[in-house]
Coordinates of C-alpha atoms in Angstrom, one line a residue:
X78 CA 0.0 0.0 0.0
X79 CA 1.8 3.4 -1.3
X80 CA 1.0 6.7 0.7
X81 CA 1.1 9.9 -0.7
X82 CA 1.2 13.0 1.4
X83 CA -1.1 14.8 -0.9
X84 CA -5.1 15.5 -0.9
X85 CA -6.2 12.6 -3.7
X86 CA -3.4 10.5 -5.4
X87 CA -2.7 11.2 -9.0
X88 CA -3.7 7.4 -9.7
X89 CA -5.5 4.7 -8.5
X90 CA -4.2 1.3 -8.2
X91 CA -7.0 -1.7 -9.4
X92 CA -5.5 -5.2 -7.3
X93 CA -8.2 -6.6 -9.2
X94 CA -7.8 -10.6 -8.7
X95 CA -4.4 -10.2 -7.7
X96 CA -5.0 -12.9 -5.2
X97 CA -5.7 -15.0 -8.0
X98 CA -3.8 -14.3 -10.7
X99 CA -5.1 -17.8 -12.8
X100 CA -8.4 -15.8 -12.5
X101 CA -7.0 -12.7 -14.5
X102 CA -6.6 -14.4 -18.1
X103 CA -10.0 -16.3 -18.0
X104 CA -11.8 -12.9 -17.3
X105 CA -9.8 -11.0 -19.8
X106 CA -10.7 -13.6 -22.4
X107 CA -14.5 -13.5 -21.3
X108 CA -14.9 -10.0 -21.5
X109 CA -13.2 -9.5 -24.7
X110 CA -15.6 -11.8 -25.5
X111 CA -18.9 -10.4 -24.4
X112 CA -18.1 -7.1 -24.5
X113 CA -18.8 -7.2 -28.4
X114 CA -21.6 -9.4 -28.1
X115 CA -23.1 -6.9 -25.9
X116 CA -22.9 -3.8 -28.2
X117 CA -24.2 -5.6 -30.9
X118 CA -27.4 -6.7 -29.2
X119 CA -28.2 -3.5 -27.8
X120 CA -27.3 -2.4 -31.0
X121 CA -29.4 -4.4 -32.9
X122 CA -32.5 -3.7 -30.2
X123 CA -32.3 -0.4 -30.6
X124 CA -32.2 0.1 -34.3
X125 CA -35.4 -3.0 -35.0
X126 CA -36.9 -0.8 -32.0
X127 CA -36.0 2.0 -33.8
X128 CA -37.1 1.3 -38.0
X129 CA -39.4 -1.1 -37.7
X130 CA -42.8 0.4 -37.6
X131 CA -44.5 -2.3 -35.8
X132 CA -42.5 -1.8 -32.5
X133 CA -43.4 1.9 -32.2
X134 CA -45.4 1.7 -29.1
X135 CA -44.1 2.4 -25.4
X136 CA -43.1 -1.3 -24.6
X137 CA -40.0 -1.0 -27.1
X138 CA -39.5 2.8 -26.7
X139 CA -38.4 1.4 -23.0
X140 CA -36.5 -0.7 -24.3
X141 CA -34.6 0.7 -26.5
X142 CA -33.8 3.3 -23.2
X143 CA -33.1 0.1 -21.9
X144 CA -30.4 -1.1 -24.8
X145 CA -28.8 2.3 -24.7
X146 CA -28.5 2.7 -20.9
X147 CA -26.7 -0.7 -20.9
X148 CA -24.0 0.0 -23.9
X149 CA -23.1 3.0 -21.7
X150 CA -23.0 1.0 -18.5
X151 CA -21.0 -1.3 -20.0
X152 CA -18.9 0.8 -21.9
X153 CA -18.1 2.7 -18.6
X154 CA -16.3 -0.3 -17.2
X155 CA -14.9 -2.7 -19.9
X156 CA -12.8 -0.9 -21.8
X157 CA -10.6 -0.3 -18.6
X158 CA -11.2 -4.0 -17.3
X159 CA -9.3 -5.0 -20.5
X160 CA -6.3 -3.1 -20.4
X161 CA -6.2 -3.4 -17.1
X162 CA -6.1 -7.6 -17.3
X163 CA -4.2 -7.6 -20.4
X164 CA -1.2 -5.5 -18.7
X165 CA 1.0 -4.9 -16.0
X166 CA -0.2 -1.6 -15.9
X167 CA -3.1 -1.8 -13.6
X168 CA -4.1 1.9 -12.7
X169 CA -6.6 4.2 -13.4
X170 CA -6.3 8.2 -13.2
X171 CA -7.8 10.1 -10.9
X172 CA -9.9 12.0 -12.8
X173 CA -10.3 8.7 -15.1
X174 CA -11.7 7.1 -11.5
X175 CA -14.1 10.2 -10.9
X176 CA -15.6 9.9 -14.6
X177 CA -15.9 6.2 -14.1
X178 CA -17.7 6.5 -10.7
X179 CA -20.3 9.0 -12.1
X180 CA -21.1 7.5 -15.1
X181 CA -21.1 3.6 -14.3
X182 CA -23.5 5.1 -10.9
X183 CA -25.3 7.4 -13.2
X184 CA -26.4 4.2 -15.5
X185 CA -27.1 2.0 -12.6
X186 CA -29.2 4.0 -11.0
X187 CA -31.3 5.0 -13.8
X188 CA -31.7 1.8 -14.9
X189 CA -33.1 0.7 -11.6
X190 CA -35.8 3.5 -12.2
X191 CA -36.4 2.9 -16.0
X192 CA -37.3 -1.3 -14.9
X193 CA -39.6 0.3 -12.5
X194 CA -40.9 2.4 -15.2
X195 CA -41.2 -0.5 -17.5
X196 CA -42.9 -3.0 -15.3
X197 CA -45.7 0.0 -14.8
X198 CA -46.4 -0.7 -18.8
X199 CA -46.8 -3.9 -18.6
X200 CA -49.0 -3.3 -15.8
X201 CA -51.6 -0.5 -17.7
X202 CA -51.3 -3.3 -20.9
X203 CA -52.5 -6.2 -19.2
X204 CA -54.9 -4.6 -15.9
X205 CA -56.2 -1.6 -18.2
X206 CA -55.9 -3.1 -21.9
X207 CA -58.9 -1.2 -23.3
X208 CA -57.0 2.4 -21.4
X209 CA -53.5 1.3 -22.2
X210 CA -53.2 3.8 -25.7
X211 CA -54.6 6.7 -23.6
X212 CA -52.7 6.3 -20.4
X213 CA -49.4 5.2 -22.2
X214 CA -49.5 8.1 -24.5
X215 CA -46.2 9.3 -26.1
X216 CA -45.8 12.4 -24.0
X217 CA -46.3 10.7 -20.8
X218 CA -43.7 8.0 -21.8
X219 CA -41.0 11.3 -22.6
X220 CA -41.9 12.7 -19.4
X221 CA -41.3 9.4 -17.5
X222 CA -37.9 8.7 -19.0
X223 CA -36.6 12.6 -18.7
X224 CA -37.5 12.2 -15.0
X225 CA -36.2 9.0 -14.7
X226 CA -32.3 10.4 -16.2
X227 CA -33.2 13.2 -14.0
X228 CA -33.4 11.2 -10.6
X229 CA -30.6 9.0 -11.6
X230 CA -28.3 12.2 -12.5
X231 CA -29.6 13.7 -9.2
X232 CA -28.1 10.9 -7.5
X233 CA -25.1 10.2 -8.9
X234 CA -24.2 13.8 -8.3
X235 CA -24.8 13.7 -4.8
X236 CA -23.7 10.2 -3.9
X237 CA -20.5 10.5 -5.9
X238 CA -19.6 14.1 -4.8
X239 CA -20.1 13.2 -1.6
X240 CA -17.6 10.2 -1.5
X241 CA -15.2 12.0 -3.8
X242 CA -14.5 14.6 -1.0
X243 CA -13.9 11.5 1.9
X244 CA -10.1 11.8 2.8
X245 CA -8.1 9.3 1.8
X246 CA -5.2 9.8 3.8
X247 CA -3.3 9.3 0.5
X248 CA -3.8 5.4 0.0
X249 CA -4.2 4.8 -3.9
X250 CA -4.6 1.0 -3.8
X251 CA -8.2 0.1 -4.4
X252 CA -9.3 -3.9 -4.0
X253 CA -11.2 -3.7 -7.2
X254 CA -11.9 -3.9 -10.7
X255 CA -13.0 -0.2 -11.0
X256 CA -14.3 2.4 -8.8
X257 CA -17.4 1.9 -7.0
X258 CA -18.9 4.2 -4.5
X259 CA -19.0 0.8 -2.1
X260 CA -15.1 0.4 -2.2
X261 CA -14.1 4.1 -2.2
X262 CA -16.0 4.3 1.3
X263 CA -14.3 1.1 2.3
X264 CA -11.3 2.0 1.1
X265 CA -11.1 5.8 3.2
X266 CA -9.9 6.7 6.3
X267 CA -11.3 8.5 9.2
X268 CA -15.2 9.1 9.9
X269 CA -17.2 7.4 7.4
X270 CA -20.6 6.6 9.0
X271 CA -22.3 9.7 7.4
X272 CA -21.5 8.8 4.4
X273 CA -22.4 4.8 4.9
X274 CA -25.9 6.2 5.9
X275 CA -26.1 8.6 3.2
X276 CA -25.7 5.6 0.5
X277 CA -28.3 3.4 2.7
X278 CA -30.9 6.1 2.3
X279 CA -29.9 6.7 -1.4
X280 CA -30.1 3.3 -2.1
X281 CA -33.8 2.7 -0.5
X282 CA -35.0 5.5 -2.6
X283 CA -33.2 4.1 -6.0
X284 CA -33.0 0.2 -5.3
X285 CA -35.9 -0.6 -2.6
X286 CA -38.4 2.2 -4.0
X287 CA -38.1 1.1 -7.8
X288 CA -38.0 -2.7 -6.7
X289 CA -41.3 -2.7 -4.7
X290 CA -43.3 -1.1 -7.0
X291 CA -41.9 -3.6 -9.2
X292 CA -43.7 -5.8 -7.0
X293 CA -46.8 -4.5 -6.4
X294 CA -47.3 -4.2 -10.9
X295 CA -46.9 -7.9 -10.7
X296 CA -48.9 -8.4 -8.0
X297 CA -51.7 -7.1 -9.6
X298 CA -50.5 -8.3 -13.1
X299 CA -50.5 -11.7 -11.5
X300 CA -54.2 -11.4 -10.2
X301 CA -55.2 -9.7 -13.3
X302 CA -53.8 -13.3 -15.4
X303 CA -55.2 -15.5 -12.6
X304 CA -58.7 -14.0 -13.6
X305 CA -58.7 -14.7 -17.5
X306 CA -60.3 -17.9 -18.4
X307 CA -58.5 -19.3 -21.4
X308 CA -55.3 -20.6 -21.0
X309 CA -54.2 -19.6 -24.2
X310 CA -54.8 -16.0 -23.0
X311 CA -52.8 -16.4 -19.8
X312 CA -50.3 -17.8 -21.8
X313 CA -49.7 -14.7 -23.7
X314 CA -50.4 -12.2 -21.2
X315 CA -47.4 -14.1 -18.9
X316 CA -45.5 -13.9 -22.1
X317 CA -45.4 -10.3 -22.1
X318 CA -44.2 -10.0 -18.6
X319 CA -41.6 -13.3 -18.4
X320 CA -38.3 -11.3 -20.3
X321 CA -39.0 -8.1 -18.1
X322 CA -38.9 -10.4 -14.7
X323 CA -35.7 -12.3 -15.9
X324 CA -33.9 -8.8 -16.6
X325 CA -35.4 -7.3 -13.2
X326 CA -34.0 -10.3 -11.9
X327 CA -31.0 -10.4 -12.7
X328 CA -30.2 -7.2 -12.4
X329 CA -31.5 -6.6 -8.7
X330 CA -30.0 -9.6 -7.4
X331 CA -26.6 -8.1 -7.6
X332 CA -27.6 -4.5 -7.0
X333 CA -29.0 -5.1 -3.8
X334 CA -26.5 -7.7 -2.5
X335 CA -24.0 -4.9 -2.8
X336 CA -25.2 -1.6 -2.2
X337 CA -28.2 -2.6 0.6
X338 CA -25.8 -3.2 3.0
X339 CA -23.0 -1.8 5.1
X340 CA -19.5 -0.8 2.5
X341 CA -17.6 -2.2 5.8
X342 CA -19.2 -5.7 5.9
X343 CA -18.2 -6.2 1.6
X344 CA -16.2 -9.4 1.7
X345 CA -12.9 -8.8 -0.4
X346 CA -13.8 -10.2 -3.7
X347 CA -17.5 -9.8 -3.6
X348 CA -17.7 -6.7 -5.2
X349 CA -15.6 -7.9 -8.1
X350 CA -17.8 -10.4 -8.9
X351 CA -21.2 -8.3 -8.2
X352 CA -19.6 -5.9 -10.7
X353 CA -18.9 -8.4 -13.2
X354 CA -22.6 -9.4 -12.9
X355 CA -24.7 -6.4 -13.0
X356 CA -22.2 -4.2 -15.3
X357 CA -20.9 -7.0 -17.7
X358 CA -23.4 -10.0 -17.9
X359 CA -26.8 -8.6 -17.4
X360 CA -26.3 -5.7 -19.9
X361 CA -25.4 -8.6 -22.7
X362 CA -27.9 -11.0 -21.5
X363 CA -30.7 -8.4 -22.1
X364 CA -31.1 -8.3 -25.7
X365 CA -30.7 -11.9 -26.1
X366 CA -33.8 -12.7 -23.2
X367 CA -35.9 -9.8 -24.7
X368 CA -35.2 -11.3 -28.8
X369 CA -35.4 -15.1 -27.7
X370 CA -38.8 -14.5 -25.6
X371 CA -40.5 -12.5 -28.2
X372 CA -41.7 -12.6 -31.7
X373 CA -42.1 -9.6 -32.4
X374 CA -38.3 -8.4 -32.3
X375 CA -37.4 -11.4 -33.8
X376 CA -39.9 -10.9 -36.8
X377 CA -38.0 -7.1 -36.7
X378 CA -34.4 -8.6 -36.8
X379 CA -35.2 -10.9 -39.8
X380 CA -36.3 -8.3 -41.8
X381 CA -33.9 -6.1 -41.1
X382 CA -31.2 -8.8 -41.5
X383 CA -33.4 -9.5 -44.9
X384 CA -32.6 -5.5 -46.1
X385 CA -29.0 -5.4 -45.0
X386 CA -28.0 -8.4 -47.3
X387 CA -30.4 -7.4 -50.2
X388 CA -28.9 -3.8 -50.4
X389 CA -25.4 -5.5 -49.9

């Protein structure tokens, strides 16, 4: 551990799996896998979602949010990962740590919001069918989403800042992958309980909030289902709702192992993996569980495949 009699160090220092360096070349190799196979599905989501006229309603105007947030989350982290693994050279810049921490938070945490946002659809499609055009309107959908950046830039700011300015006593070894908010507090000296409390309450309003009324849609989306009489119809109706419970899923599982609880009770490679999870693997699982579970994007992907090799 190097100290540095200074305010911040000019550099961080990512250990990554230096305690198991066999573990460094796998991950590399994974990730330099994925990482394409990530952009290209997101990619592929977003322009379907995008030209095809048949997915212009506010199911896949979510999603393509969705796909965008997650080539930005992932971009935010990867590209780093990579060179970090791949070299000697594992450090990141200060200011290269502050831009990571905000934007990687800033996608998180508006992600949370837009699945909330998203389950709320499905729940005005299948409880109020016959209101779903006039509720769901196009302006509403803008309005959610603006609010939804603006909470999770709101956030970020605050969380972020906050940790930012925590003293540091000049240690520039962080056990990580990349900077988290979780390790930073971890990783500081001195008084840190204000700030540990301040990312508890932050977290209930961006992880616990979002997540229960998560529930309470598919509460009443469950009831709703129970209630139709043909099983074809429930069926379908589950259908709509079965990729959006997979994603929320997976990505919540993570989220709230690591960030709903205390930064000093974080095992030592925990957050690596969590990170892994929830920044690498959900955000390239997504398009795949959203194009295998429906038709309709798949119908979309055929015949844009069909146009791209026909103008070729």
């Amino acid at each position: 551990m190097v100290v540095f009699n200074i305010t911040h160090p000019e550099e961080f220092i990512l250990l990554g799996f230096a305690n198991h360096p066999w573990l460094e070349l796998s991950v590399f190799i994974i990730l330099l896998v994925i990482y394409p196979l990530a952009m290209m599905g997101n990619v592929a989501i977003i322009l379907v979602s995008t030209l095809d006229p048949h997915l212009h309603s506010p199911m896949y105007f979510f999603l393509t949010n969705l796909s965008f947030l997650d080539m930005c989350y992932t971009t935010s982290i990867v590209p780093q990962m990579l060179f970090n693994l791949g070299s000697s050279r594992k450090t990141i810049s200060y200011m290269g740590c502050a831009f990571q921490l905000y934007l990687f938070n800033a996608m998180g945490s508006t992600e949370c919001l837009l699945l909330a946002i998203m389950s709320f659809d499905r729940y005005v499609a299948i409880c109020r069918p016959l209101h779903y055009s006039l509720i769901m309107n196009r302006r509403l959908c803008i309005q959610l989403v603006c609010i939804m950046w603006l909470c999770g830039i709101a956030y970020v700011v605050s969380e972020a800042t906050l940790t930012l300015q925590l003293p540091l006593c000049g240690i520039n070894t962080l056990d990580h992958l990349l900077c988290e908010i979780p390790v930073l507090i971890k990783t500081a000296c001195g008084k840190k309980e204000t700030n540990e409390l301040a990312l508890s309450v932050a977290c209930i309003f961006i992880l616990a909030v979002p997540l229960c009324l998560i529930l309470a849609s598919y509460i009443s989306i469950g009831r709703a289902i129970l209630r139709i009489k043909s099983s074809e119809g429930r069926t379908k109706a589950f259908g709509t709702c079965s990729s959006h419970l997979i994603v929320v899923s997976l990505f919540y599982g993570p989220e709230i192992s690591m960030y709903l609880q205390p930064p000093s009770s974080i095992s030592r490679d925990q957050p690596k993996f969590m990170a892994l999870f929830y920044g690498v693997i959900t955000p390239t699982l997504n398009p795949f569980i959203y194009t295998l579970r429906n038709k309709d994007v798949k119908a979309a992907l055929d015949n844009l495949a069909r146009k791209i090799l026909c103008f070729k």
